Coordinates of C-alpha atoms in Angstrom, one line a residue:
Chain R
X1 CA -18.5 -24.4 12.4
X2 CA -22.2 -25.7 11.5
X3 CA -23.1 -26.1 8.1
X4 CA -25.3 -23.0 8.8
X5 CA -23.0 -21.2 10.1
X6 CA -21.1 -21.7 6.9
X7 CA -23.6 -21.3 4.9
X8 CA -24.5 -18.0 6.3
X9 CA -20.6 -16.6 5.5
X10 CA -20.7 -18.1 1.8
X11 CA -23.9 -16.0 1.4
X12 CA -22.3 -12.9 2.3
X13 CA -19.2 -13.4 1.1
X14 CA -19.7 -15.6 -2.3
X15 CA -20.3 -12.8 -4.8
X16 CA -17.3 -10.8 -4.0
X17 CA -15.0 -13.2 -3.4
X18 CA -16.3 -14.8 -7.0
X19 CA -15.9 -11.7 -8.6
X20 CA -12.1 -11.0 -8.0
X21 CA -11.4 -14.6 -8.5
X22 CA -12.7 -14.2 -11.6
X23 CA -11.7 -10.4 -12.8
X24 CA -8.0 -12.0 -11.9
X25 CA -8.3 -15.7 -13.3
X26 CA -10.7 -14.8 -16.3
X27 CA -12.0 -18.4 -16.7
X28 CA -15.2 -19.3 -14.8
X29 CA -13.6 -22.7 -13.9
X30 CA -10.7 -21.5 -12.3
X31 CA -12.5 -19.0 -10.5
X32 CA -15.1 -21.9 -9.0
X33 CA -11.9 -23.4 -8.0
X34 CA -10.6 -20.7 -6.3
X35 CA -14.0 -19.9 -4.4
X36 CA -14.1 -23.3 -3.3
X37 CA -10.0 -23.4 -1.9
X38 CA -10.9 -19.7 -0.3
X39 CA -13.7 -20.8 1.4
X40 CA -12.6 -24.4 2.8
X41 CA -9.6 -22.5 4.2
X42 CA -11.6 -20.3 5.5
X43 CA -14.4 -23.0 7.3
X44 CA -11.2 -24.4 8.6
X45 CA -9.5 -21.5 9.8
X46 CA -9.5 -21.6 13.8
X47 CA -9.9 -17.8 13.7
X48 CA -12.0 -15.1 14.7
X49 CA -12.5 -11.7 12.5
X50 CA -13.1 -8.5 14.9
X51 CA -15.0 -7.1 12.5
X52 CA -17.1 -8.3 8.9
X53 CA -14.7 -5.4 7.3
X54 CA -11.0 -7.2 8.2
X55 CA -12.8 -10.9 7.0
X56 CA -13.6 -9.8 3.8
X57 CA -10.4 -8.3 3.2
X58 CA -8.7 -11.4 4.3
X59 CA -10.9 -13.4 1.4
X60 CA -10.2 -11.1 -0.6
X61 CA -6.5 -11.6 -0.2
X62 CA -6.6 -15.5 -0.2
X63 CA -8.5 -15.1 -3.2
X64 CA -5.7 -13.1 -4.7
X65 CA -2.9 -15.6 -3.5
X66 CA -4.7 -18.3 -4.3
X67 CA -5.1 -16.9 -7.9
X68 CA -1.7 -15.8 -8.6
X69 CA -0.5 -19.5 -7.1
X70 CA -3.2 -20.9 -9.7
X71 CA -1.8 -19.1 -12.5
X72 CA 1.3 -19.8 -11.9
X73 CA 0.6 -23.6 -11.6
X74 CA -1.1 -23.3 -15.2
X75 CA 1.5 -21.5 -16.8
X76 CA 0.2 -21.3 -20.1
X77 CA -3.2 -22.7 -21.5
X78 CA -5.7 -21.7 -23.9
X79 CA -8.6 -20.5 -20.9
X80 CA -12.3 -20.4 -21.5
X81 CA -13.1 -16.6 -21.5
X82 CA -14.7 -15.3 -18.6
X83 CA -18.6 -14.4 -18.3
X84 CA -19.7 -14.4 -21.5
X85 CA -20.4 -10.7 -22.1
X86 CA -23.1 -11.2 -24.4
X87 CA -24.9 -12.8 -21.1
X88 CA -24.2 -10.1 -19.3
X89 CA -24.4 -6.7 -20.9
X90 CA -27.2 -5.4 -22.0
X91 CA -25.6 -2.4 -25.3
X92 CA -22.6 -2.2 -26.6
X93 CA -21.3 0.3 -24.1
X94 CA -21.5 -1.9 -21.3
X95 CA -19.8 -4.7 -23.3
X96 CA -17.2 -2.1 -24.3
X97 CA -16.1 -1.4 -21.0
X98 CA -16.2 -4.7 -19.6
X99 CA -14.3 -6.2 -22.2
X100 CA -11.9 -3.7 -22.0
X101 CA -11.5 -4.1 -18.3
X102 CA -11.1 -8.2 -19.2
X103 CA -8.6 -7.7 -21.6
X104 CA -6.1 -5.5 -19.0
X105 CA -3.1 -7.8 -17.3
X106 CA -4.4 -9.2 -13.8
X107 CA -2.9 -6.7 -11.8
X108 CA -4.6 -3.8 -13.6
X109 CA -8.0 -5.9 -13.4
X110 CA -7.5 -6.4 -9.6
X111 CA -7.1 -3.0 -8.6
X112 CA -10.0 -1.7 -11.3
X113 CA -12.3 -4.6 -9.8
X114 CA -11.6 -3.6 -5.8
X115 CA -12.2 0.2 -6.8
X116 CA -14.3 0.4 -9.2
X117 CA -16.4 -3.2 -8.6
X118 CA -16.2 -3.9 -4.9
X119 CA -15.8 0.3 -4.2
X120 CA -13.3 -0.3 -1.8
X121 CA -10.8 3.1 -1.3
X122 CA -7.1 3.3 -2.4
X123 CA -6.0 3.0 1.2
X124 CA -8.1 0.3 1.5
X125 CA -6.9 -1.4 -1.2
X126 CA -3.4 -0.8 -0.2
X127 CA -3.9 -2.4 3.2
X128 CA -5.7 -5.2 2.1
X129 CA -2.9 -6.5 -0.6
X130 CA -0.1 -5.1 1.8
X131 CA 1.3 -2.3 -1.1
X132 CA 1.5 1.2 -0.7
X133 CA -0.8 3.8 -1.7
X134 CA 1.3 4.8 -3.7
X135 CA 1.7 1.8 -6.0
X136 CA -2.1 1.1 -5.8
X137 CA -2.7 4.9 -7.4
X138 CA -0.1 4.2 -9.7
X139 CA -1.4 1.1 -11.3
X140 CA -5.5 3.0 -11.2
X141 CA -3.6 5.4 -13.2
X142 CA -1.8 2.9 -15.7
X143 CA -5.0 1.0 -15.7
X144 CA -7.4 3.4 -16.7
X145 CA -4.3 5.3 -19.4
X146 CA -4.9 0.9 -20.7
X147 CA -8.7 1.5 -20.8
X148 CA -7.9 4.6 -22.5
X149 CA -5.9 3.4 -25.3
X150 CA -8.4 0.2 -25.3
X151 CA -11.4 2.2 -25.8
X152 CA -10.2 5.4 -27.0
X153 CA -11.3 8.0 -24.9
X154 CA -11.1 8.7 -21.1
X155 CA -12.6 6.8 -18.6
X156 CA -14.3 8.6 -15.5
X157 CA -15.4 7.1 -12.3
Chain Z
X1 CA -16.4 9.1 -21.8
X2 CA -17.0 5.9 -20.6
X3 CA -18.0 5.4 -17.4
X4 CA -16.9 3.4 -15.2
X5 CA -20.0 2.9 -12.9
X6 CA -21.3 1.0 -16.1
X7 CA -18.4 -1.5 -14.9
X8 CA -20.0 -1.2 -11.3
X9 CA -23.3 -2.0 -12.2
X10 CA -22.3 -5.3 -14.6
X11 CA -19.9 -6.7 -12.1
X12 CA -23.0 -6.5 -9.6
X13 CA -24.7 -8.9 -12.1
X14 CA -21.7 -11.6 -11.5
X15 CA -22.5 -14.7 -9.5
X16 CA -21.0 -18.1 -9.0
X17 CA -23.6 -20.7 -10.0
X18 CA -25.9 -21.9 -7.1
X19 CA -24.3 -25.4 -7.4
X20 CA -21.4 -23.9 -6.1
X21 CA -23.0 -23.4 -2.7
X22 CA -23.8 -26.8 -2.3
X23 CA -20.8 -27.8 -4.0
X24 CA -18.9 -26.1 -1.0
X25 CA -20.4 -26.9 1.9
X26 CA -20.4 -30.4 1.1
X27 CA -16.7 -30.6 1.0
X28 CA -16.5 -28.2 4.1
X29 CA -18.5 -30.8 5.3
X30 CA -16.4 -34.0 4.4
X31 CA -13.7 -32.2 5.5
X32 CA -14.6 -31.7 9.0
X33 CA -15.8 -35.1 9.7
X34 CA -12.0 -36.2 8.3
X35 CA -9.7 -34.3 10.0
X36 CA -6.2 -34.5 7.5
X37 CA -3.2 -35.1 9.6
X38 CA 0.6 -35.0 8.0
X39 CA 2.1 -38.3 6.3
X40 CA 5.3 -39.0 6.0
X41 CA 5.8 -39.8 1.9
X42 CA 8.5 -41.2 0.3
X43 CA 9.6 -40.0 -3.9
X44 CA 11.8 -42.1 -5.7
X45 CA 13.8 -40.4 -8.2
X46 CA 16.8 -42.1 -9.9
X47 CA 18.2 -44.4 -6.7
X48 CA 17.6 -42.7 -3.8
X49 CA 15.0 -39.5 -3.1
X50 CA 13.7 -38.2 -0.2
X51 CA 10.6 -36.0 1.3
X52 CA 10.8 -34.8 4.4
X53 CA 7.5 -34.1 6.7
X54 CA 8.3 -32.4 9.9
X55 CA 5.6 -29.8 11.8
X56 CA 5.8 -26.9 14.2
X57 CA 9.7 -25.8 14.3
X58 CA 9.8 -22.5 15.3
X59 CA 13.0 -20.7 14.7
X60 CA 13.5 -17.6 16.3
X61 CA 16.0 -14.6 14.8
X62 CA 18.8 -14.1 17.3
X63 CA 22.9 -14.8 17.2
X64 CA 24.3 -18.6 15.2
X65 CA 26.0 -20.4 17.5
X66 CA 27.7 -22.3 15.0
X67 CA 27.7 -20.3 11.6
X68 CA 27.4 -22.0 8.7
X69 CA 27.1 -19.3 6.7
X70 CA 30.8 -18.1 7.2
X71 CA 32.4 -20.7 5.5
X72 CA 29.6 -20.2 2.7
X73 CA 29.8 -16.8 1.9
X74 CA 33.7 -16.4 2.9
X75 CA 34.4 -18.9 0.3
X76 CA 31.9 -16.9 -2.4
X77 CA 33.3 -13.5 -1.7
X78 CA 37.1 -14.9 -1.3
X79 CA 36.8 -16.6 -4.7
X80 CA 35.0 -13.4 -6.6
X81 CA 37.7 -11.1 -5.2
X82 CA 40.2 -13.0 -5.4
X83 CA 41.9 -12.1 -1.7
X84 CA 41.0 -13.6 1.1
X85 CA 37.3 -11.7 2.9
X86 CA 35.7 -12.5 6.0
X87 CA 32.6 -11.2 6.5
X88 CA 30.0 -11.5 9.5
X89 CA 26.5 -12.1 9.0
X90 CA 25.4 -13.6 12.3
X91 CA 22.9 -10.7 13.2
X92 CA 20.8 -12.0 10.8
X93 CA 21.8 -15.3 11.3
X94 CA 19.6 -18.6 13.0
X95 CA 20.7 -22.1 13.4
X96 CA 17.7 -24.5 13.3
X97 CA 19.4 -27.7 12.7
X98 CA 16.4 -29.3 12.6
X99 CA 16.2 -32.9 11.7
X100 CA 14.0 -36.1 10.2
X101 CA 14.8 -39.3 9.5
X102 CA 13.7 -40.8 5.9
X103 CA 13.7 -44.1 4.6
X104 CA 16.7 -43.1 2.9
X105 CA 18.4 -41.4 5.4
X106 CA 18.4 -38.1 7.3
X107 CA 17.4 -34.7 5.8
X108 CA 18.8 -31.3 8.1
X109 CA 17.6 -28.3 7.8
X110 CA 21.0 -26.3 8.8
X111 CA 20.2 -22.6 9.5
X112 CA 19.1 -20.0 7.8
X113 CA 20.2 -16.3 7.1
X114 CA 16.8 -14.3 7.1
X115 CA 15.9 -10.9 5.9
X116 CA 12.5 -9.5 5.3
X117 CA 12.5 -10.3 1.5
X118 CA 15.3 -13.1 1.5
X119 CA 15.9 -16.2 3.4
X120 CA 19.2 -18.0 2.4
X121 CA 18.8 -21.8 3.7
X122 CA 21.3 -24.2 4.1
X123 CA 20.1 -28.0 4.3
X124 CA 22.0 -31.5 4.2
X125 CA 21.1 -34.9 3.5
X126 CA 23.1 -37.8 4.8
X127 CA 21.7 -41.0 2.8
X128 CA 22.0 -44.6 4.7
X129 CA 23.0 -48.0 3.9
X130 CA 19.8 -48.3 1.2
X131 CA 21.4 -45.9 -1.0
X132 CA 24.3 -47.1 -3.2
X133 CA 27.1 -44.2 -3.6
X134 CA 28.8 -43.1 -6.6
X135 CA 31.3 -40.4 -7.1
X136 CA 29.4 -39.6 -10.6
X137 CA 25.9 -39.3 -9.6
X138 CA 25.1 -35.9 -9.0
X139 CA 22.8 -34.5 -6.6
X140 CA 20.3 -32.0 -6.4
X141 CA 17.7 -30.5 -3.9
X142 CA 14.4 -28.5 -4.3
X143 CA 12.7 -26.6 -1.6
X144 CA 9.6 -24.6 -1.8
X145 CA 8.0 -22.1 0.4
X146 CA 4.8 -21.2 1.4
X147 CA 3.4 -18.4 3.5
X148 CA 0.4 -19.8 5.7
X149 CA -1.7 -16.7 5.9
X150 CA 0.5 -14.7 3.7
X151 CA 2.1 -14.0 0.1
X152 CA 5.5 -15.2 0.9
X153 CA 7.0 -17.6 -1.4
X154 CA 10.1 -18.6 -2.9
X155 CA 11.8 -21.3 -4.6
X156 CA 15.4 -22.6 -4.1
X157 CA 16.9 -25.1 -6.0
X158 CA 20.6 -26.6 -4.8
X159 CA 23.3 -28.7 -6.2
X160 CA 24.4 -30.8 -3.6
X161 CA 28.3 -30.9 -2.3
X162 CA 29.6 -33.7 -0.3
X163 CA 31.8 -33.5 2.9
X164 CA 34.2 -36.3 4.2
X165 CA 31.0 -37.6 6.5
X166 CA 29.3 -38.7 3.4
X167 CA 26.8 -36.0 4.0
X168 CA 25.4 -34.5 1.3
X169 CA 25.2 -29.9 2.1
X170 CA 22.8 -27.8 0.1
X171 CA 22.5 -23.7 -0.1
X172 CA 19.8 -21.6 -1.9
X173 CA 18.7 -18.4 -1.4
X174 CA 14.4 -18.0 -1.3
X175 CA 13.0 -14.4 -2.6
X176 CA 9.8 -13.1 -1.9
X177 CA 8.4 -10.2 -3.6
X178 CA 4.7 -10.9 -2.0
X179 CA 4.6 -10.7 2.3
X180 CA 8.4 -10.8 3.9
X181 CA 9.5 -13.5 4.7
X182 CA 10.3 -12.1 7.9
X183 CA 7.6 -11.9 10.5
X184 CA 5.8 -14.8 9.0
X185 CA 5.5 -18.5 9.2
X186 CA 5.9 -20.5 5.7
X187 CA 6.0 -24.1 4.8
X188 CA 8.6 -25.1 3.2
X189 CA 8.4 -28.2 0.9
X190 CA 12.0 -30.0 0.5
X191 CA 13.1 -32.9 -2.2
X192 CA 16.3 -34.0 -2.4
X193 CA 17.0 -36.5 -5.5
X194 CA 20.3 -38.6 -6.6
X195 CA 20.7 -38.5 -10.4
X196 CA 22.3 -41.2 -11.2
X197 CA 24.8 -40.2 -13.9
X198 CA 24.2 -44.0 -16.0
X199 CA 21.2 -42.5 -17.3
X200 CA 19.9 -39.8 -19.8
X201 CA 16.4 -39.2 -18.3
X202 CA 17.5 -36.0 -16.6
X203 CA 16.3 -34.8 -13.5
X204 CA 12.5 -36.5 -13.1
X205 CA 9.8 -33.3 -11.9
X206 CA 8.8 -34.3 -8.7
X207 CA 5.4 -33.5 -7.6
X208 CA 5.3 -31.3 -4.9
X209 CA 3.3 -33.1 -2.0
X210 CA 0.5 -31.1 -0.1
X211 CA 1.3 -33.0 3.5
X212 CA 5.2 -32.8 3.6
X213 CA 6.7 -29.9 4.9
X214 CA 8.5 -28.2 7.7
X215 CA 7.0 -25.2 9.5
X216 CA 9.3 -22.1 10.0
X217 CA 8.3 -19.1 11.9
X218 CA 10.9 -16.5 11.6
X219 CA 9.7 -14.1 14.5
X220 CA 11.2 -10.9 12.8
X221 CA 14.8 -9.7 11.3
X222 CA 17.1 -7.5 13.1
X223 CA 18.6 -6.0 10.3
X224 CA 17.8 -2.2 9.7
X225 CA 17.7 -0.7 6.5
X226 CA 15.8 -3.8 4.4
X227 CA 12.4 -2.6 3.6
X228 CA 11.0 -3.2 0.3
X229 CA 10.1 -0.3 -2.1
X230 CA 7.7 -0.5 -4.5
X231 CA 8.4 2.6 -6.1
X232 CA 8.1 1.6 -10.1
X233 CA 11.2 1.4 -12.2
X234 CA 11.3 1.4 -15.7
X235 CA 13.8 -1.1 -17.1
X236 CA 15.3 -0.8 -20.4
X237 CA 16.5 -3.5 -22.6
X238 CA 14.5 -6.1 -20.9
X239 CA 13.9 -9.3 -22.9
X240 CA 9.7 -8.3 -21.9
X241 CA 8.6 -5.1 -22.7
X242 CA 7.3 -3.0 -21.2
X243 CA 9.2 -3.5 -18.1
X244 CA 8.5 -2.0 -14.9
X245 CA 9.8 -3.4 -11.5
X246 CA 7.3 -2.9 -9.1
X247 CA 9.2 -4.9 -6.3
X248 CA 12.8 -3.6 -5.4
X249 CA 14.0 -5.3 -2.8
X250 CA 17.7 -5.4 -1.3
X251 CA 19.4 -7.9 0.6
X252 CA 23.5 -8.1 1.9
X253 CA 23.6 -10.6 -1.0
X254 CA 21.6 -8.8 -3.6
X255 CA 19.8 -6.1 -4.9
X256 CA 16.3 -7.8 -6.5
X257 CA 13.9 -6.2 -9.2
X258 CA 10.4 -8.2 -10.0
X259 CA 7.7 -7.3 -11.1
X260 CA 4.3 -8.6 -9.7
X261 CA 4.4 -11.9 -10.7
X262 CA 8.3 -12.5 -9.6
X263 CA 7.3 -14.1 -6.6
X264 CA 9.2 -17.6 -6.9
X265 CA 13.2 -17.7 -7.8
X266 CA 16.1 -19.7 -7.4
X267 CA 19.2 -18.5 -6.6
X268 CA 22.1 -19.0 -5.4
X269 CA 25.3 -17.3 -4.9
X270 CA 27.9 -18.0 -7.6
X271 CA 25.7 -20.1 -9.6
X272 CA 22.3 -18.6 -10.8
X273 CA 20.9 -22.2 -11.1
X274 CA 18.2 -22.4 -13.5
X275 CA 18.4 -18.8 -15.0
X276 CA 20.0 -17.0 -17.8
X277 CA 22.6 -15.2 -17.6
X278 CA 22.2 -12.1 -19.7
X279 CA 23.3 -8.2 -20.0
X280 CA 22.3 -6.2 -17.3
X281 CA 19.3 -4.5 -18.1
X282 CA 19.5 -1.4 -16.1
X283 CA 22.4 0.4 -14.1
X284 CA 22.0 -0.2 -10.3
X285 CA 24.4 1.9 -7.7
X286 CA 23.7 1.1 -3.9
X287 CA 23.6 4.5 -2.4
X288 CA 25.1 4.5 1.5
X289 CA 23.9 7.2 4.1
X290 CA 27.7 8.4 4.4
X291 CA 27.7 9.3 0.2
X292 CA 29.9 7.1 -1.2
X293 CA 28.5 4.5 -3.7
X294 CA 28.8 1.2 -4.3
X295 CA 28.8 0.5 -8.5
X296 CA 29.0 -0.9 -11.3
X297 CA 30.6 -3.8 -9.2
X298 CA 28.0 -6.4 -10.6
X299 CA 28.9 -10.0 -11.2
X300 CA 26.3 -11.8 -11.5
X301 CA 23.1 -10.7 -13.1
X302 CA 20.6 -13.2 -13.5
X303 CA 16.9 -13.3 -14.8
X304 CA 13.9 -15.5 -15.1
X305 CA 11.1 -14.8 -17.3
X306 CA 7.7 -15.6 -18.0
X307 CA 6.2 -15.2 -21.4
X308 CA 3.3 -16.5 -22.6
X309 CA 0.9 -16.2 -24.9
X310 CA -0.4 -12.8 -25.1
X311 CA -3.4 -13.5 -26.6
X312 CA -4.2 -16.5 -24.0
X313 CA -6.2 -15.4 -21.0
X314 CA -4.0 -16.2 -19.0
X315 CA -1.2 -15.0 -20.5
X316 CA 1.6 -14.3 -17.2
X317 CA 4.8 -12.1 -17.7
X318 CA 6.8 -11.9 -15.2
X319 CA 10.5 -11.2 -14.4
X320 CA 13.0 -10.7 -11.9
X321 CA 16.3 -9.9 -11.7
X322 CA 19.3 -10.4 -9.1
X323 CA 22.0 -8.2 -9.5
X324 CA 24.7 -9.4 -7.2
X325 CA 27.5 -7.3 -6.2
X326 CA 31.7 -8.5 -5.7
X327 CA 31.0 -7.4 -1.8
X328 CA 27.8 -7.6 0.2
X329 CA 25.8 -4.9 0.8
X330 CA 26.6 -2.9 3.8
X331 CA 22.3 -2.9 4.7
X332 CA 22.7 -1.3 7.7
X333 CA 24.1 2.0 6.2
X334 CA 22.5 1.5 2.8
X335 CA 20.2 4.6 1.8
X336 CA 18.9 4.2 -1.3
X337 CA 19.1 2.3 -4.3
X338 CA 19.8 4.5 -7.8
X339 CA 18.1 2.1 -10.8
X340 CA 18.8 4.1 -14.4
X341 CA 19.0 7.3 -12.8
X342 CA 15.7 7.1 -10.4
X343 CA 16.6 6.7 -6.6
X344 CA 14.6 4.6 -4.4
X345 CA 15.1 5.3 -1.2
X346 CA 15.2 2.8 1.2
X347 CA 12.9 3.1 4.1

């Protein structure tokens, strides 16, 4: 692969694959980290995609992996929070919900940041992190009950 | 109400500096014009250690020629029992006996009993002439697996057992709540260490080494009746709370509840190495297709938790538990799984 070549796939690819990195690792570090393991797997990977759909659910899974290997490695440590929100939203709405989003465990986070972020459907979800529908609808649901106790009133899509 | 396309519109605000980019390629770049090729390594630990480096063994689910896994489990289920049991496991059974020679001597990898969600592995090491013997030292092995393009992992962690030959025989079972096991190809990572029993240093962490491995393809698993639900459970008395198993898994050796993070355990049967022992959290009855049940015949319950911080970001809790029965679990005519009252049904 030509340095253009994989520059062109980081382009596409980057902001999602930065995004779940970092909804799941909440620390910018870690999530560059990730990014950068994804992504040199994948330049390496002898490995042809049929379509742009099935390779960026195969980042998106490495991403995942990768994450929940990196968290595990860590264990415990005092992270540096994730995007500042003060950078990012611009009211105190927007920093409601996406500090309330931050704040759910990773698996909630994952699933809310694939619907809700990347707008990928529950079936899609499913088949991209190899669970069933079924668990994926069941951890939307306990996720957004979270953002309801969290923000204290109902969420809606 | 809050809505949640709020959420949609900030995350589309998130992007990775533009260092990164160059960051990236760079290294893509470095990469390609080194091309990384395996190395053998060598650990010392106490006297004697080993790492073992071998690539591309591809074992293959079919019939053990020689079982090693009878005299294992015969012994297990002969000792909980009491009477004398012999049972067969050779349809999910592989011999591999696959081996390397070290500096220190010659690490085996036996066979292996494979299920979709469990692999039990059995390993030796037979030091040579560098390593200095002694009926005190005790031994112990680590092995960790990888999936290559998938979530299956596990961790198993042996005390070693010598034979007459001098050679040293290892068991642990690997769990994987991500991918199966079976159907996949994982790396798995071994370390076998000698702790001398002179000192008081304990067993040294050894770094696990990025290069040293053995590939293992297991090409699928015959037995029927093994797929993972994911159906929640809600445990009670759990030393976390809340507790919900989102993995449920069942194996002829085990019935295993994790939750998302319970990917990596060791196990073994008899001895739940590196675990506590506590009450059993939950009441588990194996449901067959014929109606009879198999409960409350537990013997060994065993847990390993995560708890962190809860107020550091990344704050893990994870647990899983192994709930091993005096009998193994028929599989094959195993229906469903009843966990406090809720059946799972086994698909």
């Amino acid at each position: 692969m030509t340095r253009d070549e994989m520059g062109a796939l980081y382009d596409q690819y980057s902001g999602t694959v930065y995004r779940v990195a970092l909804s799941y690792c909440r620390n910018v570090q870690d999530a560059e980290d990730v990014m950068q393991e994804v992504f040199l797997k994948r330049f390496t990977l002898d490995r042809s995609f049929p379509d742009e759909g099935q390779e960026k659910a195969w980042l998106i899974r490495m991403t995942v992996n990768r994450c929940k290997n990196l968290l595990k490695a860590i264990k415990r440590r005092r992270g540096v929070p994730l995007e500042d929100a003060a950078g990012l939203c611009v009211n105190d709405e927007e920093t409601g919900i996406w500090e309330a989003v931050a704040s759910l465990p990773a698996k909630y986070r994952l699933v809310i940041r694939l619907y809700y972020g990347e707008g990928y459907s529950v079936g899609e979800i499913a088949a991209m992190l190899r669970r069933s529908e079924t668990a994926v609808q069941t951890q939307l649901y306990r996720a957004r009950r979270l953002l309801k106790d969290i923000l204290g009133e109902e969420v809606t899509p | 109400m809050k809505n949640m396309q709020l959420y949609r519109e900030i995350s589309a605000r998130v992007r990775p500096r533009a260092a990164c980019r160059e960051e990236i390629l760079t290294v893509a770049e470095d990469m390609q014009s080194k091309k990384r090729r395996p190395v053998m390594r060598r650990i010392c630990i106490g006297l004697a250690a080993a790492a073992v480096a071998l690539t591309g063994t591809v074992v293959a689910v079919g019939a053990a020629n020689d079982w090693n896994y009878q005299r294992i489990f015969t012994k297990y289920y002969s000792e909980k029992t009491g009477t004398q049991v012999q049972y067969d496991f050779s349809n999910i059974g592989m011999d591999i006996n696959e081996s390397v020679v070290l500096p220190t001597g010659t690490l085996t990898v036996e066979s292996a009993l494979v299920t979709p969600y469990a692999v039990c592995l059995s390993w030796n090491f037979a030091p040579n002439e560098t390593v200095t013997l002694s009926d005190t030292d005790s031994w112990i092995s680590i092995v960790n697996c990888f999936g290559t393009d998938h979530n299956a992992q596990g961790v198993g962690q042996a005390d070693g057992t010598f034979d007459e030959q001098g050679v040293c025989h290892f068991t642990a079972n690997l769990i994987s709540v991500g991918d199966p096991f079976a159907g996949s190809s994982i790396r798995a990572y071994f370390i076998v260490s000698q702790i001398p029993s002179d000192t008081e240093t304990g067993i040294t962490q050894v770094k696990m080494e990025e290069d040293n491995y053995i590939m293992l393809e297991f090409s699928g698993s015959t037995e029927p009746g093994l797929e993972k639900s994911e159906t929640s459970v809600h445990l009670t008395e759990c030393a976390v709370k809340p507790c919900d198993a989102d993995y449920i898994s069942v194996s002829p050796l085990a019935v295993i509840l994790a939750d998302e993070y319970g990917s990596a355990v060791q196990f073994t049967p008899g001895d739940a190495m590196g675990t506590d022992l506590m009450e059993t959290p939950c009441t588990v009855t194996a449901v067959y297709a014929d109606g009879t049940e198999l409960s409350p015949e537990t013997v060994n319950y065993s847990t390993l938790i995560y708890t962190y911080n809860s107020e550091d970001p990344a704050d893990i809790k994870g647990q899983r538990f192994y709930l091993v029965f005096k009998k193994p679990l028929e599989t094959e005519n195993l229906v469903a799984v009843r966990i406090n009252g809720t059946e799972v049904p086994l698909t």
